[in-house]
Coordinates of C-alpha atoms in Angstrom, one line a residue:
M270 CA -109.6 -48.8 -42.2
C271 CA -112.3 -48.6 -44.7
G272 CA -113.8 -49.6 -48.0
F273 CA -113.8 -47.3 -51.4
A274 CA -114.7 -47.7 -54.8
G275 CA -114.2 -45.7 -58.1
E276 CA -114.4 -45.3 -61.6
L277 CA -112.1 -43.7 -64.3
R278 CA -113.4 -43.0 -67.8
F279 CA -111.3 -42.9 -70.7
D280 CA -113.7 -42.5 -73.7
G281 CA -114.9 -38.9 -73.1
S282 CA -118.1 -39.6 -71.2
S283 CA -118.6 -38.8 -67.4
A284 CA -118.4 -41.5 -64.9
D285 CA -121.2 -43.5 -63.8
L286 CA -121.8 -42.1 -60.1
G287 CA -124.7 -44.5 -59.8
A288 CA -122.5 -47.4 -60.1
V289 CA -119.7 -45.9 -58.2
D290 CA -122.6 -45.6 -55.2
R291 CA -123.7 -48.9 -55.4
M292 CA -120.3 -50.3 -55.4
T293 CA -119.9 -48.2 -52.2
A294 CA -122.7 -49.2 -50.7
C295 CA -121.9 -52.7 -51.0
Q296 CA -118.9 -52.1 -48.5
R297 CA -121.2 -50.7 -45.6
H298 CA -119.7 -53.3 -43.4
R299 CA -116.3 -51.9 -43.9
G300 CA -117.0 -48.6 -42.9
P301 CA -120.2 -48.2 -40.8
D302 CA -119.1 -44.5 -39.6
G303 CA -119.8 -42.7 -42.6
T304 CA -120.1 -42.5 -46.3
G305 CA -119.0 -40.1 -49.2
L306 CA -119.2 -39.8 -53.1
W307 CA -117.2 -37.3 -55.5
S308 CA -117.1 -37.2 -59.0
N309 CA -115.3 -34.9 -61.4
G310 CA -116.2 -35.6 -65.1
P311 CA -114.2 -38.9 -66.0
A312 CA -113.8 -39.5 -62.4
A313 CA -115.8 -40.7 -59.5
L314 CA -114.9 -42.2 -56.2
G315 CA -116.9 -43.2 -53.3
H316 CA -115.7 -44.3 -49.6
R317 CA -117.4 -45.8 -46.3
R318 CA -115.7 -44.8 -43.3
L319 CA -114.8 -46.8 -40.1
S320 CA -113.3 -43.8 -37.9
I321 CA -110.0 -44.5 -36.2
I322 CA -107.8 -41.5 -36.7
D323 CA -109.1 -38.2 -36.8
L324 CA -113.0 -39.1 -35.8
S325 CA -113.9 -35.6 -37.1
A326 CA -115.6 -34.4 -40.2
A327 CA -112.5 -33.1 -41.5
G328 CA -111.1 -36.7 -41.6
A329 CA -114.1 -37.7 -44.2
Q330 CA -113.7 -39.0 -47.6
P331 CA -113.3 -39.0 -50.5
M332 CA -110.9 -36.3 -49.2
V333 CA -110.8 -33.4 -51.5
D334 CA -107.4 -31.3 -51.2
S335 CA -108.5 -28.3 -53.2
A336 CA -105.3 -26.5 -52.7
L337 CA -103.4 -29.3 -54.1
G338 CA -106.1 -30.1 -56.6
L339 CA -106.2 -33.7 -55.5
T340 CA -108.9 -36.0 -54.5
I341 CA -108.0 -39.2 -52.4
A342 CA -109.9 -42.3 -51.4
F343 CA -107.7 -44.7 -48.7
N344 CA -108.2 -47.5 -47.0
G345 CA -105.7 -48.5 -44.3
C346 CA -103.5 -46.7 -41.5
I347 CA -100.4 -45.0 -41.9
Y348 CA -98.5 -45.4 -38.6
N349 CA -95.7 -42.8 -39.0
H350 CA -98.7 -40.2 -40.0
R351 CA -97.5 -37.8 -37.2
E352 CA -93.8 -37.8 -38.4
L353 CA -94.7 -37.5 -41.9
R354 CA -96.8 -34.5 -41.2
A355 CA -94.1 -32.8 -39.3
E356 CA -91.5 -33.3 -42.2
L357 CA -94.1 -31.8 -44.8
E358 CA -95.2 -28.9 -42.6
G359 CA -91.4 -28.2 -42.7
K360 CA -91.4 -28.3 -46.5
G361 CA -94.3 -25.7 -46.2
H362 CA -97.4 -27.6 -46.7
R363 CA -100.5 -26.6 -44.3
F364 CA -103.0 -29.1 -43.2
F365 CA -106.9 -28.7 -42.6
S366 CA -107.2 -32.0 -40.4
T367 CA -105.1 -34.7 -38.4
S368 CA -105.7 -37.7 -40.6
D369 CA -103.2 -39.9 -42.1
T370 CA -105.4 -39.6 -45.3
E371 CA -104.6 -35.7 -45.8
V372 CA -100.7 -36.9 -45.0
I373 CA -100.6 -39.1 -48.0
G374 CA -102.1 -36.5 -50.6
K375 CA -99.5 -34.2 -49.1
A376 CA -96.9 -36.9 -49.6
Y377 CA -98.0 -37.3 -52.9
A378 CA -97.8 -33.6 -53.8
E379 CA -94.3 -33.6 -52.8
W380 CA -92.7 -36.9 -53.7
G381 CA -95.2 -38.2 -56.7
M382 CA -95.1 -41.8 -56.8
D383 CA -92.1 -42.2 -54.7
C384 CA -94.6 -41.2 -51.8
V385 CA -95.3 -44.8 -50.9
S386 CA -91.6 -45.3 -50.0
H387 CA -92.1 -42.8 -47.0
L388 CA -95.3 -44.5 -45.8
L389 CA -95.1 -47.0 -42.6
G390 CA -98.2 -49.0 -42.7
M391 CA -100.9 -50.8 -44.7
F392 CA -102.7 -49.2 -47.4
A393 CA -104.5 -49.2 -50.7
F394 CA -105.4 -46.1 -52.1
V395 CA -106.1 -43.9 -55.4
I396 CA -105.4 -40.6 -55.9
V397 CA -107.0 -38.4 -59.0
E398 CA -105.2 -35.0 -60.0
H399 CA -108.1 -32.3 -60.8
A400 CA -106.5 -30.6 -63.5
S401 CA -104.6 -33.3 -65.5
G402 CA -107.0 -36.4 -65.0
R403 CA -104.0 -38.6 -64.2
A404 CA -104.5 -40.9 -61.1
M405 CA -102.3 -43.3 -59.3
L406 CA -103.4 -46.5 -57.5
A407 CA -101.0 -48.0 -54.6
R408 CA -101.1 -50.9 -52.6
D409 CA -98.9 -51.8 -49.5
R410 CA -95.7 -53.6 -49.3
L411 CA -97.1 -57.2 -47.8
G412 CA -100.5 -56.8 -49.7
I413 CA -102.5 -56.4 -46.1
K414 CA -104.8 -54.0 -47.9
P415 CA -106.8 -55.3 -50.8
L416 CA -107.5 -53.7 -54.3
Y417 CA -109.6 -55.3 -57.1
L418 CA -109.8 -54.0 -60.4
V419 CA -112.2 -54.1 -63.7
E420 CA -110.8 -53.0 -67.0
G421 CA -112.4 -52.6 -70.2
S422 CA -115.2 -50.6 -72.3
G423 CA -113.3 -47.4 -72.0
R424 CA -112.9 -47.3 -68.4
L425 CA -111.5 -48.8 -65.1
R426 CA -113.3 -49.5 -61.9
F427 CA -111.8 -50.5 -58.6
A428 CA -112.8 -51.5 -55.1
S429 CA -111.9 -52.9 -51.7
T430 CA -113.8 -55.9 -52.2
L431 CA -114.6 -58.2 -55.3
P432 CA -118.4 -58.3 -54.5
A433 CA -118.4 -54.4 -54.7
L434 CA -117.3 -54.9 -58.4
L435 CA -119.9 -56.9 -59.0
E436 CA -122.5 -54.7 -57.7
G437 CA -121.5 -52.0 -60.4
G438 CA -122.3 -54.3 -62.7
G439 CA -120.6 -55.4 -66.2
V440 CA -118.3 -57.7 -64.8
D441 CA -117.4 -61.1 -66.5
T442 CA -118.0 -63.5 -64.1
S443 CA -116.9 -66.6 -65.9
I444 CA -114.3 -68.7 -63.8
D445 CA -110.7 -68.0 -64.7
R446 CA -109.4 -71.6 -65.6
E447 CA -105.9 -70.7 -64.7
A448 CA -106.8 -69.2 -61.3
L449 CA -109.1 -72.4 -60.8
Q450 CA -105.7 -74.5 -60.9
H451 CA -104.2 -72.6 -58.4
Y452 CA -107.1 -72.6 -56.0
L453 CA -107.0 -76.4 -56.1
T454 CA -103.0 -76.8 -56.3
F455 CA -101.9 -73.7 -53.9
H456 CA -104.1 -74.2 -50.9
S457 CA -106.8 -71.8 -52.3
V458 CA -104.2 -69.2 -53.1
V459 CA -104.7 -67.4 -56.4
P460 CA -101.7 -65.2 -57.0
A461 CA -102.1 -61.5 -58.1
P462 CA -103.1 -60.5 -60.5
L463 CA -105.5 -63.3 -61.1
T464 CA -109.0 -64.1 -59.3
I465 CA -111.3 -66.8 -59.6
L466 CA -113.3 -64.5 -61.9
A467 CA -112.2 -63.9 -65.5
G468 CA -113.3 -60.2 -65.4
V469 CA -111.6 -59.2 -62.3
R470 CA -108.0 -58.7 -61.3
K471 CA -106.0 -57.5 -58.3
L472 CA -103.3 -54.8 -58.0
P473 CA -100.3 -56.8 -56.5
P474 CA -98.6 -56.1 -53.4
A475 CA -96.0 -53.4 -53.0
T476 CA -97.3 -52.0 -56.5
V477 CA -98.2 -48.5 -58.1
R478 CA -100.3 -48.2 -61.0
R479 CA -100.2 -44.7 -62.8
I480 CA -103.0 -44.0 -65.2
E481 CA -103.2 -41.4 -68.0
P482 CA -106.3 -39.8 -68.9
D483 CA -106.4 -41.9 -72.2
G484 CA -106.3 -45.2 -70.3
S485 CA -102.6 -46.2 -70.7
S486 CA -101.0 -47.0 -67.5
T487 CA -97.9 -47.8 -66.0
E488 CA -96.9 -50.1 -62.9
H489 CA -94.0 -50.2 -60.8
V490 CA -93.0 -52.6 -57.9
Y491 CA -91.5 -50.3 -55.0
W492 CA -90.3 -53.0 -52.8
R493 CA -88.8 -56.6 -52.8
A494 CA -88.1 -59.0 -50.1
D495 CA -84.8 -60.7 -51.0
F496 CA -84.6 -62.9 -48.1
E497 CA -80.6 -63.1 -48.6
R498 CA -77.6 -62.8 -46.1
D499 CA -76.6 -59.1 -45.6
P500 CA -73.1 -59.0 -45.7
A501 CA -73.1 -56.0 -42.7
R502 CA -74.6 -59.2 -40.3
V503 CA -72.3 -61.9 -41.3
G504 CA -70.7 -62.2 -38.2
W505 CA -73.8 -61.8 -36.3
S506 CA -74.2 -64.5 -33.3
D507 CA -77.5 -66.2 -32.3
R508 CA -77.8 -63.8 -29.6
D509 CA -77.5 -60.8 -31.9
W510 CA -80.4 -61.9 -33.8
R511 CA -82.4 -62.5 -30.8
E512 CA -81.9 -59.2 -29.5
A513 CA -82.4 -57.6 -32.9
V514 CA -85.7 -59.7 -33.7
I515 CA -87.3 -58.6 -30.2
A516 CA -86.1 -54.8 -30.7
S517 CA -87.7 -54.6 -34.2
L518 CA -90.6 -56.4 -33.1
R519 CA -90.9 -54.1 -30.3
T520 CA -90.8 -50.9 -32.6
A521 CA -93.3 -52.4 -34.8
V522 CA -95.9 -53.4 -32.0
E523 CA -95.6 -49.7 -30.7
R524 CA -96.4 -48.2 -34.3
R525 CA -99.6 -50.2 -34.2
M526 CA -100.6 -48.4 -31.2
V527 CA -101.3 -45.3 -33.2
S528 CA -105.1 -44.4 -32.9
D529 CA -107.8 -42.3 -31.8
V530 CA -109.6 -45.3 -30.6
P531 CA -108.6 -48.1 -27.9
V532 CA -106.7 -50.8 -29.4
G533 CA -107.0 -54.7 -28.2
V534 CA -105.4 -57.9 -29.3
L535 CA -106.8 -61.2 -30.5
L536 CA -105.0 -63.7 -28.0
S537 CA -104.7 -67.2 -29.4
G538 CA -102.7 -68.5 -26.7
G539 CA -99.8 -69.1 -29.3
I540 CA -96.4 -67.6 -28.9
D541 CA -96.9 -64.7 -31.7
S542 CA -100.1 -63.1 -30.2
S543 CA -98.6 -63.9 -26.6
L544 CA -95.6 -62.1 -27.4
V545 CA -97.6 -59.0 -28.8
V546 CA -99.3 -58.7 -25.3
A547 CA -96.3 -59.0 -23.6
L548 CA -94.4 -56.2 -25.4
L549 CA -97.3 -54.0 -24.9
A550 CA -97.4 -54.6 -21.1
E551 CA -93.8 -54.1 -21.1
A552 CA -94.2 -50.5 -22.6
G553 CA -96.6 -49.8 -19.8
Q554 CA -100.1 -50.2 -21.8
S555 CA -102.7 -50.5 -19.3
G556 CA -106.3 -51.6 -19.6
L557 CA -105.3 -53.8 -22.8
Q558 CA -108.6 -55.8 -23.8
T559 CA -107.6 -59.3 -25.0
F560 CA -109.9 -61.7 -26.9
S561 CA -109.8 -65.5 -27.6
I562 CA -112.3 -67.9 -29.1
G563 CA -113.4 -71.4 -28.3
F564 CA -115.7 -74.3 -30.0
D565 CA -117.1 -77.6 -29.0
S566 CA -114.6 -80.4 -29.5
A567 CA -115.3 -82.7 -32.5
G568 CA -113.9 -85.8 -33.8
G569 CA -111.5 -86.1 -30.8
E570 CA -110.2 -82.3 -31.6
S571 CA -110.2 -79.8 -28.9
G572 CA -112.0 -76.5 -30.0
D573 CA -110.1 -73.9 -27.6
E574 CA -107.1 -72.7 -26.6
F575 CA -108.3 -70.9 -23.4
E576 CA -105.9 -72.6 -21.3
Y577 CA -103.0 -70.7 -22.7
S578 CA -104.7 -67.5 -23.6
S579 CA -106.1 -67.4 -19.8
L580 CA -102.4 -68.0 -18.6
V581 CA -101.0 -65.0 -20.9
A582 CA -104.1 -62.6 -19.8
E583 CA -103.6 -63.3 -16.3
R584 CA -99.5 -63.0 -16.3
F585 CA -100.1 -59.5 -18.1
G586 CA -103.3 -58.3 -16.3
T587 CA -105.1 -57.7 -19.2
D588 CA -109.0 -57.2 -19.4
H589 CA -109.6 -60.9 -21.1
H590 CA -112.4 -62.0 -23.0
R591 CA -113.1 -65.6 -23.3
I592 CA -115.7 -66.3 -26.4
P593 CA -117.3 -69.7 -26.5
I594 CA -119.2 -70.1 -29.4
D595 CA -122.3 -72.0 -29.2
S596 CA -122.9 -74.5 -32.0
S597 CA -126.1 -73.1 -32.7
R598 CA -123.8 -70.2 -34.4
L599 CA -121.6 -72.3 -36.2
L600 CA -123.5 -73.5 -38.9
P601 CA -125.1 -70.3 -40.0
G602 CA -121.6 -68.9 -39.4
I603 CA -120.6 -71.1 -42.6
D604 CA -122.8 -69.1 -45.2
A605 CA -122.3 -65.7 -43.6
T606 CA -118.5 -66.3 -43.8
V607 CA -118.7 -67.1 -47.3
S608 CA -120.6 -64.0 -48.2
A609 CA -117.8 -62.1 -46.7
M610 CA -115.2 -63.5 -48.5
S611 CA -113.9 -61.4 -51.5
E612 CA -112.3 -64.6 -53.0
P613 CA -112.9 -68.2 -52.0
M614 CA -110.7 -69.5 -49.1
V615 CA -110.6 -72.6 -47.9
S616 CA -109.3 -72.4 -44.7
H617 CA -111.8 -73.6 -41.7
D618 CA -109.9 -70.4 -39.8
C619 CA -112.1 -68.1 -42.1
V620 CA -115.1 -68.8 -39.7
A621 CA -113.4 -68.8 -36.6
F622 CA -112.4 -65.4 -37.6
H623 CA -115.6 -64.1 -38.8
L624 CA -117.3 -65.0 -35.4
L625 CA -114.4 -64.2 -33.4
S626 CA -114.7 -60.4 -35.3
E627 CA -118.4 -60.2 -34.5
D628 CA -118.3 -60.5 -31.1
V629 CA -114.8 -58.4 -30.6
S630 CA -116.2 -55.5 -32.6
K631 CA -118.6 -54.9 -29.9
S632 CA -115.8 -54.1 -27.6
V633 CA -113.2 -52.2 -29.6
K634 CA -112.7 -51.0 -33.3
V635 CA -108.9 -52.1 -33.7
V636 CA -106.7 -55.3 -32.7
Q637 CA -103.3 -56.4 -33.0
S638 CA -102.9 -60.0 -34.3
G639 CA -100.2 -62.5 -34.4
Q640 CA -100.8 -63.3 -38.0
G641 CA -97.6 -63.7 -40.4
A642 CA -94.9 -64.7 -37.9
D643 CA -95.3 -68.3 -39.3
E644 CA -94.4 -67.2 -42.8
V645 CA -91.8 -65.0 -42.2
L646 CA -89.9 -67.2 -39.6
G647 CA -90.5 -70.6 -40.6
G648 CA -93.0 -71.9 -38.2
Y649 CA -94.8 -74.4 -40.2
D650 CA -93.9 -78.0 -40.6
W651 CA -93.3 -78.0 -44.5
Y652 CA -90.1 -75.6 -44.2
P653 CA -87.7 -78.4 -42.2
P654 CA -88.0 -81.2 -45.1
L655 CA -86.6 -78.3 -47.4
A656 CA -83.4 -77.7 -45.1
D657 CA -81.2 -80.3 -47.0
V658 CA -82.6 -79.7 -50.5
P659 CA -80.1 -78.4 -53.2
R660 CA -81.2 -75.2 -54.6
A661 CA -81.6 -76.7 -58.1
D662 CA -84.4 -79.1 -56.6
A663 CA -86.0 -76.3 -54.5
V664 CA -89.4 -76.4 -56.8
E665 CA -89.9 -79.9 -56.8
A666 CA -89.3 -80.3 -53.0
Y667 CA -91.5 -77.3 -52.0
S668 CA -94.4 -78.4 -54.8
R669 CA -94.3 -81.9 -53.0
V670 CA -94.5 -80.8 -49.4
F671 CA -97.2 -77.7 -49.8
F672 CA -99.2 -78.3 -53.0
D673 CA -102.7 -79.6 -52.1
R674 CA -102.4 -82.1 -55.2
R675 CA -100.2 -82.3 -58.1
W676 CA -101.0 -82.0 -61.7
P677 CA -102.0 -85.5 -62.5
E678 CA -104.5 -85.8 -59.7
L679 CA -105.7 -82.2 -60.5
T680 CA -106.5 -83.9 -64.3
R681 CA -108.7 -86.3 -62.5
L682 CA -110.4 -84.1 -60.2
L683 CA -111.5 -81.6 -62.7
N684 CA -113.9 -82.3 -65.8
P685 CA -111.9 -82.2 -68.7
A686 CA -113.6 -79.4 -70.1
W687 CA -112.2 -77.0 -67.6
L688 CA -108.8 -77.7 -68.6
E689 CA -109.3 -76.4 -72.2
G690 CA -107.8 -73.3 -73.3
A691 CA -105.8 -73.1 -69.7
P692 CA -102.0 -73.4 -69.4
V693 CA -100.6 -77.0 -68.5
D694 CA -99.8 -77.3 -64.8
A695 CA -99.9 -73.4 -64.1
P696 CA -99.1 -73.8 -60.6
T697 CA -96.1 -75.2 -60.9
A698 CA -94.9 -73.0 -63.8
F699 CA -95.6 -69.9 -61.3
I700 CA -93.2 -71.8 -58.4
R701 CA -90.8 -71.9 -61.1
R702 CA -90.8 -68.6 -62.4
R703 CA -90.8 -67.2 -58.5
F704 CA -88.2 -69.4 -57.5
A705 CA -86.0 -68.4 -60.3
E706 CA -85.8 -64.8 -59.2
P707 CA -82.7 -63.5 -57.9
G708 CA -81.8 -63.6 -54.1
A709 CA -83.1 -66.7 -51.9
E710 CA -80.0 -68.9 -52.3
T711 CA -81.1 -71.7 -50.3
A712 CA -84.6 -73.9 -50.7
V713 CA -85.9 -72.6 -47.6
D714 CA -85.1 -68.8 -48.0
A715 CA -87.1 -69.3 -51.6
A716 CA -90.1 -71.1 -49.9
L717 CA -90.1 -68.2 -47.1
R718 CA -89.7 -65.7 -49.6
N719 CA -92.6 -67.0 -51.9
D720 CA -95.0 -67.7 -48.8
T721 CA -94.4 -64.1 -47.1
T722 CA -95.2 -62.4 -50.5
V723 CA -97.8 -64.7 -52.3
M724 CA -99.1 -67.3 -50.2
L725 CA -99.4 -65.1 -47.0
V726 CA -101.0 -62.5 -49.2
D727 CA -103.8 -64.5 -50.4
D728 CA -104.4 -66.8 -47.6
P729 CA -104.0 -65.7 -44.1
V730 CA -103.6 -61.9 -44.6
K731 CA -106.6 -62.2 -46.8
R732 CA -108.6 -64.1 -44.4
V733 CA -108.1 -61.7 -41.5
D734 CA -108.9 -58.5 -43.6
N735 CA -112.2 -60.0 -44.8
M736 CA -113.3 -61.4 -41.6
T737 CA -112.4 -58.6 -39.4
M738 CA -113.8 -55.9 -41.7
A739 CA -116.9 -57.7 -42.1
W740 CA -117.8 -56.3 -38.9
G741 CA -116.1 -53.0 -39.1
L742 CA -112.9 -54.2 -36.9
E743 CA -109.4 -53.1 -38.0
A744 CA -106.7 -55.7 -37.9
R745 CA -103.2 -54.9 -37.7
V746 CA -100.2 -57.1 -38.1
P747 CA -97.0 -56.1 -36.6
F748 CA -95.1 -59.2 -37.8
L749 CA -95.6 -58.0 -41.2
D750 CA -94.1 -54.7 -40.5
H751 CA -92.0 -54.0 -43.5
E752 CA -88.7 -53.1 -41.9
F753 CA -89.3 -56.3 -39.2
V754 CA -89.8 -58.5 -42.6
E755 CA -86.4 -57.2 -43.9
L756 CA -84.4 -57.7 -40.8
V757 CA -85.7 -61.5 -40.4
A758 CA -85.5 -62.5 -44.0
A759 CA -81.9 -62.1 -43.6
I760 CA -81.4 -64.7 -40.8
P761 CA -79.7 -67.6 -41.5
P762 CA -82.8 -70.4 -42.2
E763 CA -80.9 -72.5 -39.4
L764 CA -81.9 -70.2 -36.9
K765 CA -85.5 -70.0 -38.3
L766 CA -85.7 -73.8 -38.2
S767 CA -84.4 -74.7 -35.1
D768 CA -86.5 -75.8 -31.8
G769 CA -89.3 -76.9 -34.0
G770 CA -89.5 -73.8 -36.4
K771 CA -89.5 -70.2 -35.1
G772 CA -86.3 -71.0 -33.2
V773 CA -85.2 -67.7 -33.3
L774 CA -88.3 -66.2 -31.9
K775 CA -88.9 -68.6 -29.3
R776 CA -85.2 -68.1 -27.9
A777 CA -85.8 -64.4 -28.2
S778 CA -89.0 -64.7 -26.3
R779 CA -87.5 -66.4 -23.0
G780 CA -88.1 -64.1 -20.1
I781 CA -90.7 -62.1 -21.9
V782 CA -93.4 -64.8 -22.4
P783 CA -94.2 -67.7 -20.2
D784 CA -92.4 -70.6 -21.1
E785 CA -95.3 -72.9 -21.1
V786 CA -96.5 -70.9 -24.1
I787 CA -93.3 -71.4 -25.8
D788 CA -92.8 -74.7 -25.4
R789 CA -96.4 -76.0 -26.0
T790 CA -97.0 -77.9 -29.2
K791 CA -97.9 -75.7 -32.1
G792 CA -101.7 -75.0 -32.1
Y793 CA -104.1 -73.7 -35.1
F794 CA -107.3 -71.7 -34.8
P795 CA -109.4 -75.0 -34.5
V796 CA -113.2 -75.2 -35.8
P797 CA -113.5 -79.2 -35.1
A798 CA -117.0 -79.4 -36.8
I799 CA -115.3 -78.2 -40.2
R800 CA -112.4 -80.3 -40.1
Q801 CA -114.3 -83.2 -39.2
L802 CA -117.8 -83.0 -41.1
E803 CA -120.6 -84.9 -39.9
G804 CA -124.4 -84.3 -39.3
P805 CA -125.6 -80.8 -40.6
Y806 CA -122.3 -79.5 -41.4
L807 CA -121.8 -82.4 -43.8
E808 CA -125.3 -81.8 -45.5
R809 CA -124.4 -78.2 -45.8
V810 CA -121.2 -79.4 -48.1
R811 CA -123.7 -82.1 -49.7
A812 CA -126.2 -79.1 -50.5
A813 CA -123.4 -77.3 -52.0
L814 CA -122.0 -79.8 -54.4
T815 CA -125.3 -81.2 -55.4
D816 CA -127.0 -78.2 -56.2
P817 CA -128.3 -77.5 -59.6
A818 CA -125.6 -74.6 -60.3
A819 CA -123.0 -77.4 -59.2
R820 CA -124.5 -79.8 -61.7
D821 CA -124.7 -77.4 -64.3
R822 CA -121.0 -76.0 -64.0
A823 CA -120.0 -79.6 -63.4
L824 CA -116.3 -78.7 -62.2
F825 CA -115.3 -81.7 -60.8
D826 CA -115.6 -85.3 -61.8
G827 CA -119.0 -86.7 -60.5
G828 CA -117.5 -90.1 -59.3
T829 CA -115.0 -88.1 -57.3
V830 CA -117.5 -86.1 -55.6
E831 CA -119.7 -89.2 -54.5
A832 CA -116.7 -90.9 -53.3
L833 CA -115.7 -87.8 -50.9
L834 CA -119.3 -87.6 -49.9
A835 CA -119.7 -91.2 -49.0
D836 CA -116.5 -91.0 -46.9
P837 CA -115.9 -87.5 -46.0
N838 CA -113.2 -87.1 -43.4
T839 CA -110.5 -89.3 -44.8
T840 CA -109.1 -87.6 -47.8
R841 CA -106.9 -84.8 -46.9
T842 CA -104.7 -82.3 -48.6
T843 CA -101.1 -82.4 -48.3
L844 CA -101.5 -79.9 -45.5
G845 CA -104.2 -81.8 -43.6
S846 CA -107.4 -79.8 -44.9
N847 CA -110.5 -81.7 -45.9
A848 CA -110.5 -82.3 -49.5
L849 CA -114.5 -82.2 -49.7
W850 CA -114.5 -78.9 -47.6
Q851 CA -112.3 -77.5 -50.3
L852 CA -114.5 -78.4 -53.3
A853 CA -117.8 -77.4 -51.4
L854 CA -116.1 -74.0 -50.3
L855 CA -115.4 -73.0 -54.0
E856 CA -119.2 -73.9 -54.9
M857 CA -120.5 -72.0 -51.9
W858 CA -118.7 -68.8 -53.2
L859 CA -119.5 -69.3 -56.7
Q860 CA -123.1 -70.1 -55.7
E861 CA -123.6 -67.0 -53.3
H862 CA -122.1 -64.4 -56.1
G863 CA -124.6 -65.9 -58.8
V864 CA -121.7 -67.1 -60.8
R865 CA -122.5 -69.6 -63.7

């Protein structure tokens, strides 16, 4: 788990090593254990290292494989690197390290762009061929690891974070008006390849890009989750599915223990992270460190789930860390969290993950997390209303239960100038295209597919990556093992939606996880002081929305902003987020990064 940056030139000049150095240094938080630069004429790469696998100097990056004539920069972890190494050795390859980075390079030499199909893990990487100048960019199937791009002026720049590209200079930082619609409609999700900035794009998940020395390129999507029934499993019973789910998750959890340093677990007290802990205990894992966080209550909302996380920790004998966050840390934590965001993200969970990661990173370098289970297994409350909706009506039904606001309301919220030159109702058009793709024959399947491959990527997964890596902490997500996702995508929707959501997982967990955890009301990562804005938190929001930069930008209708500031906690989005916080967070991010 690391951060990397690079530049490829297509105009005959040498790569700007100084710019690559600045972009790399900007990511020191992602890789506090080492740094490296490499250049070869029109190509230059930089890397910040978080040492997890092969802690020796042999695992340093950018990694030059002189025998193969390749240089690679990589962010992530390949869980089957040992098995691939043995297979590649059988094909005649010889290794100089025990790192998973070198395995990727050898796999590329053996299988070309199809090397990604052999990799089990989370990854973003670039490979440069010395002789030909050809390069390859790749991103993992579920988009767990990020990769941002800036193209133009005879060059391509790329980095693990968007702010790193800004540090390189020469970026068009005007607001992308289509992306702005998505942010305000789709719960802060801006689907790839868009970002909130017009000059920055991101490589979509499950995508490889081949780049020729003249700058021409081709992209290929190498994996899809169809969310449709598997004919081979058509006769499966509820018990068959339960057993398959646990067996697959057991494998996913075991894979994510591959490490040369200890691996802990972020234990929220919900069923997902509790099941990860239970499966590790079942496998004989001893001395497991677990971590949970709590905030002061506010507005009648509890700020912690210590009751359930402590129950799980005691049941399985973990070395448990309860981390209460004093209110004095929360307010400054907001600005630090915004600074850590590659893109603006509205969820108050971001602040929680940022503060949790700060403390967890003092104990371990790697953690497993329960992230992703709700999206792939139907755990959210917007899925049941889709159960009886005809497939032809799925787009409207999904938009009604998920979108923060529909197009007419958006046109009243934004000043008219920010709608000029942008597509009309781009978010609805996007969902219509996504739902029209083959597969996903029911409305629920279509929603789950979209949420797993789009919403999950650019909200929860991005949130966890940004906030954990702000402190050099690697987060692994077993519920997003692509083989597990393929399996659960085929489960009939009614089994997922049963028992109040995630029914098949709840039933599979009986006898493994304490019943109290399974039967509890669904919880969320609570930060009450942000959900219920008052005192200094409201003043921070007010400062953002009345800042001279915000007034000059005039994104939002002034009367609407004034009304929200006067009554800050009444107006909520469809999913219950504070509408005022959503607007303020965007302004905070734009101001933090000097966007005008």
